[in-house]
Short mmCIF file of C-alpha atoms in Angstrom, two decimals:
data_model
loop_
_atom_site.label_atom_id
_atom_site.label_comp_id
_atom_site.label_asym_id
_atom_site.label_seq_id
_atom_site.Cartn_x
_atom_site.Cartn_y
_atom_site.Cartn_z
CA UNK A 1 -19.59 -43.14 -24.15
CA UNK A 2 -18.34 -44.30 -20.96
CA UNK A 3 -20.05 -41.77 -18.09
CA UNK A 4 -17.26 -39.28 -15.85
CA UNK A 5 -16.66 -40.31 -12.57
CA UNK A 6 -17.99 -37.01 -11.33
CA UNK A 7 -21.10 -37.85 -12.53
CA UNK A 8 -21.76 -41.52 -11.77
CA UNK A 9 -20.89 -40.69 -8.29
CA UNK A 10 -23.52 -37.73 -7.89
CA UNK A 11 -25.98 -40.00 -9.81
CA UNK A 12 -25.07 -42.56 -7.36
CA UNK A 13 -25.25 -40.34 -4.42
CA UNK A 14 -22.04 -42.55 -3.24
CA UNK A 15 -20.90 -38.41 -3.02
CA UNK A 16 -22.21 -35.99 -0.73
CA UNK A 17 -23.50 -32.73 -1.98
CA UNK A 18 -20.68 -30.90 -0.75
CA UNK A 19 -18.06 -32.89 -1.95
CA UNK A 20 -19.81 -33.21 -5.40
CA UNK A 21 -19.81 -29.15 -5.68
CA UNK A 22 -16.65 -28.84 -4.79
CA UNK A 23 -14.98 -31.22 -7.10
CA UNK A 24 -17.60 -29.01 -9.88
CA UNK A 25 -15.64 -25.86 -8.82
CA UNK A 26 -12.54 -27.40 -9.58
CA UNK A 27 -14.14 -28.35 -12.97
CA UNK A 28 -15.72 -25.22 -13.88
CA UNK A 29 -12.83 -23.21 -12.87
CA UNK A 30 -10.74 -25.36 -15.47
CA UNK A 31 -13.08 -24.73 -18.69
CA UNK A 32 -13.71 -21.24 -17.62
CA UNK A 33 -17.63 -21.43 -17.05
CA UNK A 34 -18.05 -17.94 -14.81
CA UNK A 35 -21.70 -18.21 -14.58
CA UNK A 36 -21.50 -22.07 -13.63
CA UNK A 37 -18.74 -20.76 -11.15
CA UNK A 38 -20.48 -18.02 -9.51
CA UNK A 39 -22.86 -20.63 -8.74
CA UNK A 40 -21.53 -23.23 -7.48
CA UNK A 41 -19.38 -21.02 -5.20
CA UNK A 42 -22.16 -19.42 -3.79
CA UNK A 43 -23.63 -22.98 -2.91
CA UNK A 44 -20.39 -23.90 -0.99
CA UNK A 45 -19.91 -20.72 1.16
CA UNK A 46 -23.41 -18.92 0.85
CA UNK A 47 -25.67 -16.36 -1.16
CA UNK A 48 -24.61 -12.49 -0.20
CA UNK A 49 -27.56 -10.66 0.39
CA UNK A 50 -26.89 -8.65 -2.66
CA UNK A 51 -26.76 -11.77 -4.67
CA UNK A 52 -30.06 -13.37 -6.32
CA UNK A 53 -31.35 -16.50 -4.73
CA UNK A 54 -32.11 -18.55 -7.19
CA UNK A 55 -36.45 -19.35 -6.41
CA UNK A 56 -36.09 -22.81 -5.18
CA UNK A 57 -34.25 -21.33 -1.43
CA UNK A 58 -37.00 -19.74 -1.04
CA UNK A 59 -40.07 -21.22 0.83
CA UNK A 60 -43.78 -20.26 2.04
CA UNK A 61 -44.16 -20.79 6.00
CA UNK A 62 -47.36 -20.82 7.77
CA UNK A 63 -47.89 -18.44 10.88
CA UNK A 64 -47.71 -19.66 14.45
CA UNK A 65 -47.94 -18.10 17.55
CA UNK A 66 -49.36 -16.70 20.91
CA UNK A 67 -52.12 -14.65 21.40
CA UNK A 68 -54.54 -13.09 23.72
CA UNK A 69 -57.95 -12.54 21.70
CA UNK A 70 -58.85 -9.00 22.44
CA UNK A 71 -62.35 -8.92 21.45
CA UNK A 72 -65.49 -11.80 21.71
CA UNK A 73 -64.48 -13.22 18.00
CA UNK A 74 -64.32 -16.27 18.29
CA UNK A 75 -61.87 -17.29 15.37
CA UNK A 76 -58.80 -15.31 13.42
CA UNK A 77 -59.88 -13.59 9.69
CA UNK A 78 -57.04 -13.43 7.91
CA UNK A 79 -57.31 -10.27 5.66
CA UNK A 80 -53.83 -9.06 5.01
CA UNK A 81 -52.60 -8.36 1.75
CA UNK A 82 -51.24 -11.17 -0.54
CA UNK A 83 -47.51 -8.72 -0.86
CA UNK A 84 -47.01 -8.41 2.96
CA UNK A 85 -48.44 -11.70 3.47
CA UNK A 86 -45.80 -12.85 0.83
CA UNK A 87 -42.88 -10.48 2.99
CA UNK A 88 -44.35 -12.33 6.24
CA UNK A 89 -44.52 -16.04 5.18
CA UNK A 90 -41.67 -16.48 3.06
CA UNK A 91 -38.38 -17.93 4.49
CA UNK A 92 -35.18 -17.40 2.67
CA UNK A 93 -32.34 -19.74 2.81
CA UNK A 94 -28.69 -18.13 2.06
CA UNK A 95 -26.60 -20.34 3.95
CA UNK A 96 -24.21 -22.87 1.93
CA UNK A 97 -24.95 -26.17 1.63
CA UNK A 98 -22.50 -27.53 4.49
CA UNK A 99 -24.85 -25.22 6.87
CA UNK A 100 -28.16 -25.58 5.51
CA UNK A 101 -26.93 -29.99 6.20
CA UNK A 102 -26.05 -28.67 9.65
CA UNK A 103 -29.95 -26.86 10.17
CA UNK A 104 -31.72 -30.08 8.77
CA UNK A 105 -29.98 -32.22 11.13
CA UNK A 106 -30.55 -29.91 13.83
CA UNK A 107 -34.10 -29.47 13.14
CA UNK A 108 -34.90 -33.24 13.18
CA UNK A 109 -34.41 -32.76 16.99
CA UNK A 110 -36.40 -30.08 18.15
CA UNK A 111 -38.76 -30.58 14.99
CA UNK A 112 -38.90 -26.59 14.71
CA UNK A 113 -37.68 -24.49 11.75
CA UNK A 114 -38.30 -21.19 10.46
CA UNK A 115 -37.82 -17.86 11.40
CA UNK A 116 -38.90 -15.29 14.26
CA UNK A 117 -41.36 -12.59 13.74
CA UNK A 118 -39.78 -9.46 15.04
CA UNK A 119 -42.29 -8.17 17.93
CA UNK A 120 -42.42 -4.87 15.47
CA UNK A 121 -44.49 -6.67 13.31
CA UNK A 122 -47.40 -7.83 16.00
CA UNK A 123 -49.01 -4.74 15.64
CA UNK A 124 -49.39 -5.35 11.90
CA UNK A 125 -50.79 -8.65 12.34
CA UNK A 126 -53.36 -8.05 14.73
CA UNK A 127 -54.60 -4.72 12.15
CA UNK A 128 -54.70 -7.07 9.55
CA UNK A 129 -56.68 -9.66 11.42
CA UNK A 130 -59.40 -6.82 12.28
CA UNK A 131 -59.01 -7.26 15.64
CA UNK A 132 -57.37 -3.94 17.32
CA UNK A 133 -57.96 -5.62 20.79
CA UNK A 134 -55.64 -8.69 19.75
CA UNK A 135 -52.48 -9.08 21.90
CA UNK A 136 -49.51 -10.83 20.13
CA UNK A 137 -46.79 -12.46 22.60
CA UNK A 138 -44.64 -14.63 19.77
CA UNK A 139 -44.76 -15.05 16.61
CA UNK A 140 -43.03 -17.30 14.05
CA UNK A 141 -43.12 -18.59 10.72
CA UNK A 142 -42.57 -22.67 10.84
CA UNK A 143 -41.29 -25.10 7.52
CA UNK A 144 -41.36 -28.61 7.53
CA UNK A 145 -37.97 -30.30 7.54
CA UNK A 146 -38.33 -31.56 3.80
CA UNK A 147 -38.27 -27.99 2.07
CA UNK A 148 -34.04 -27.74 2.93
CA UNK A 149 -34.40 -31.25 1.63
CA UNK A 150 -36.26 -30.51 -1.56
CA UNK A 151 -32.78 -27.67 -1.68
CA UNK A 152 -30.67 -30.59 -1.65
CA UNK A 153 -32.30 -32.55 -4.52
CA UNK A 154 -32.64 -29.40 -6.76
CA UNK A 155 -28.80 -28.43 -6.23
CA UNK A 156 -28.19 -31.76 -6.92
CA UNK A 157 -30.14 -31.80 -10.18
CA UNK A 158 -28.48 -28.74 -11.74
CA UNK A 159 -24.98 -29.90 -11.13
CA UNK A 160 -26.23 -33.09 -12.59
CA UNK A 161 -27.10 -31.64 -15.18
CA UNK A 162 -24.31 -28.45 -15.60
CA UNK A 163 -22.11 -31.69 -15.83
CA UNK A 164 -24.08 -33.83 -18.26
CA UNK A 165 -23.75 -30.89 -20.57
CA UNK A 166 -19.94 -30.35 -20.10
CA UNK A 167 -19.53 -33.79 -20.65
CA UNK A 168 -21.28 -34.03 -23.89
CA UNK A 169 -19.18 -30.30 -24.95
CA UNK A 170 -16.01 -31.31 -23.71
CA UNK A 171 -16.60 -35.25 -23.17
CA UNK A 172 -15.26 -37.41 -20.42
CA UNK A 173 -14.36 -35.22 -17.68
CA UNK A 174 -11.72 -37.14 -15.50
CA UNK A 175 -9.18 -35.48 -17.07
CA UNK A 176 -10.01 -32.52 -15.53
CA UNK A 177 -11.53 -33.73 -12.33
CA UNK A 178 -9.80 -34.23 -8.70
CA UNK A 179 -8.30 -37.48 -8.70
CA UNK A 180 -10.00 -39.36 -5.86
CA UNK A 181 -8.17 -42.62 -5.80
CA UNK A 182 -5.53 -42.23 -4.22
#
C-alpha cells in the first residue's frame, strides 16, 4: 500500500513539526478522533495549566547559582528531600510547539535555559544544605538545549505513529488531508 503524503513527509522531515500537526488537526477533526484532537491542539497553541502534560515536557534541571558560604564548610551537602528536590529541579514545558522552536533557537545564543528560583525559596535551600549561615543571591535551574529537542522528536513520533494507525483503519489518507500542491 502506497504510504499518505502526510506521512512520507513527516517521515521525511521535508515538513516542519508545526505544519505536520496542523495538517493532523485537520485529519483528526475529519474522522472524529477527540482524544487524538485534544492533543494535537494542545501541541499547536499550548498545555493549560489544568491540562496533563504528557511526561516527556517535563525535564530534571540541575541547580546553579550564587552564594556566600556562611560557615567554614568547605563544600555544599545536599540533603533535601527527593519530593521538594523533585518540585525544585523539574522544568515544565507548556508552551506549543511554534514557541518552544522559538526558546531553542533563542537559547542557542545565550546558551542558558531553565527557569528562576523565586528568592522565597533561598531560605529553603540553604536549611536543606545544613548550612543556616549560607547566603543565597540567585538561583536557577539550567537544561541543556537538547531536552526541547528530545520534545520535538517525541511529538514527532506519536503523530507518526497516530497516523500510521489511521492509515492502516481508514487507509490512504490524502483524501482527507490539506491539499498541498497547489
Amino acid at each position: 500500500m502506497a504510504r499518505s503524503v502526510i506521512i512520507k513527509d513527516l517521515a521525511n522531515s521535508t515538513v516542519d513539526t508545526m505544519t505536520a500537526l496542523k495538517r493532523a488537526k485537520v485529519l483528526f477533526a475529519e474522522l472524529g478522533n477527540d482524544d487524538l484532537l485534544e492533543w494535537v491542539s494542545y501541541e499547536i497553541a499550548g498545555y493549560p495549566a489544568d491540562a496533563n502534560l504528557p511526561d516527556y515536557r517535563k525535564v530534571r534541571g540541575r541547580l546553579v547559582g550564587s552564594y556566600i558560604k556562611g560557615s567554614m564548610a568547605s563544600h555544599m551537602k545536599w540533603t533535601m528531600p527527593d519530593n521538594i528536590q523533585e518540585a525544585l529541579l523539574s522544568v515544565y514545558f507548556r508552551e506549543g510547539v511554534g514557541a518552544l522552536r522559538q526558546l531553542a533557537e533563542s537559547s542557542k545564543e545565550d546558551g542558558q535555559l531553565g527557569k528562576t528560583i523565586d528568592a522565597d525559596f533561598f531560605p529553603v535551600i540553604a536549611t536543606y544544605n545544613n548550612d543556616p549561615y549560607m547566603y543565597i543571591t540567585s538561583a536557577n535551574v539550567l537544561i541543556g538545549p537538547q531536552l526541547i529537542q528530545d520534545v520535538f522528536s517525541t511529538v514527532e513520533s506519536r503523530l507518526l505513529d497516530a497516523l500510521i494507525v489511521l492509515e492502516k483503519e481508514f487507509g490512504n489518507l490524502d483524501e482527507l488531508d490539506i491539499d498541498i500542491s497547489a
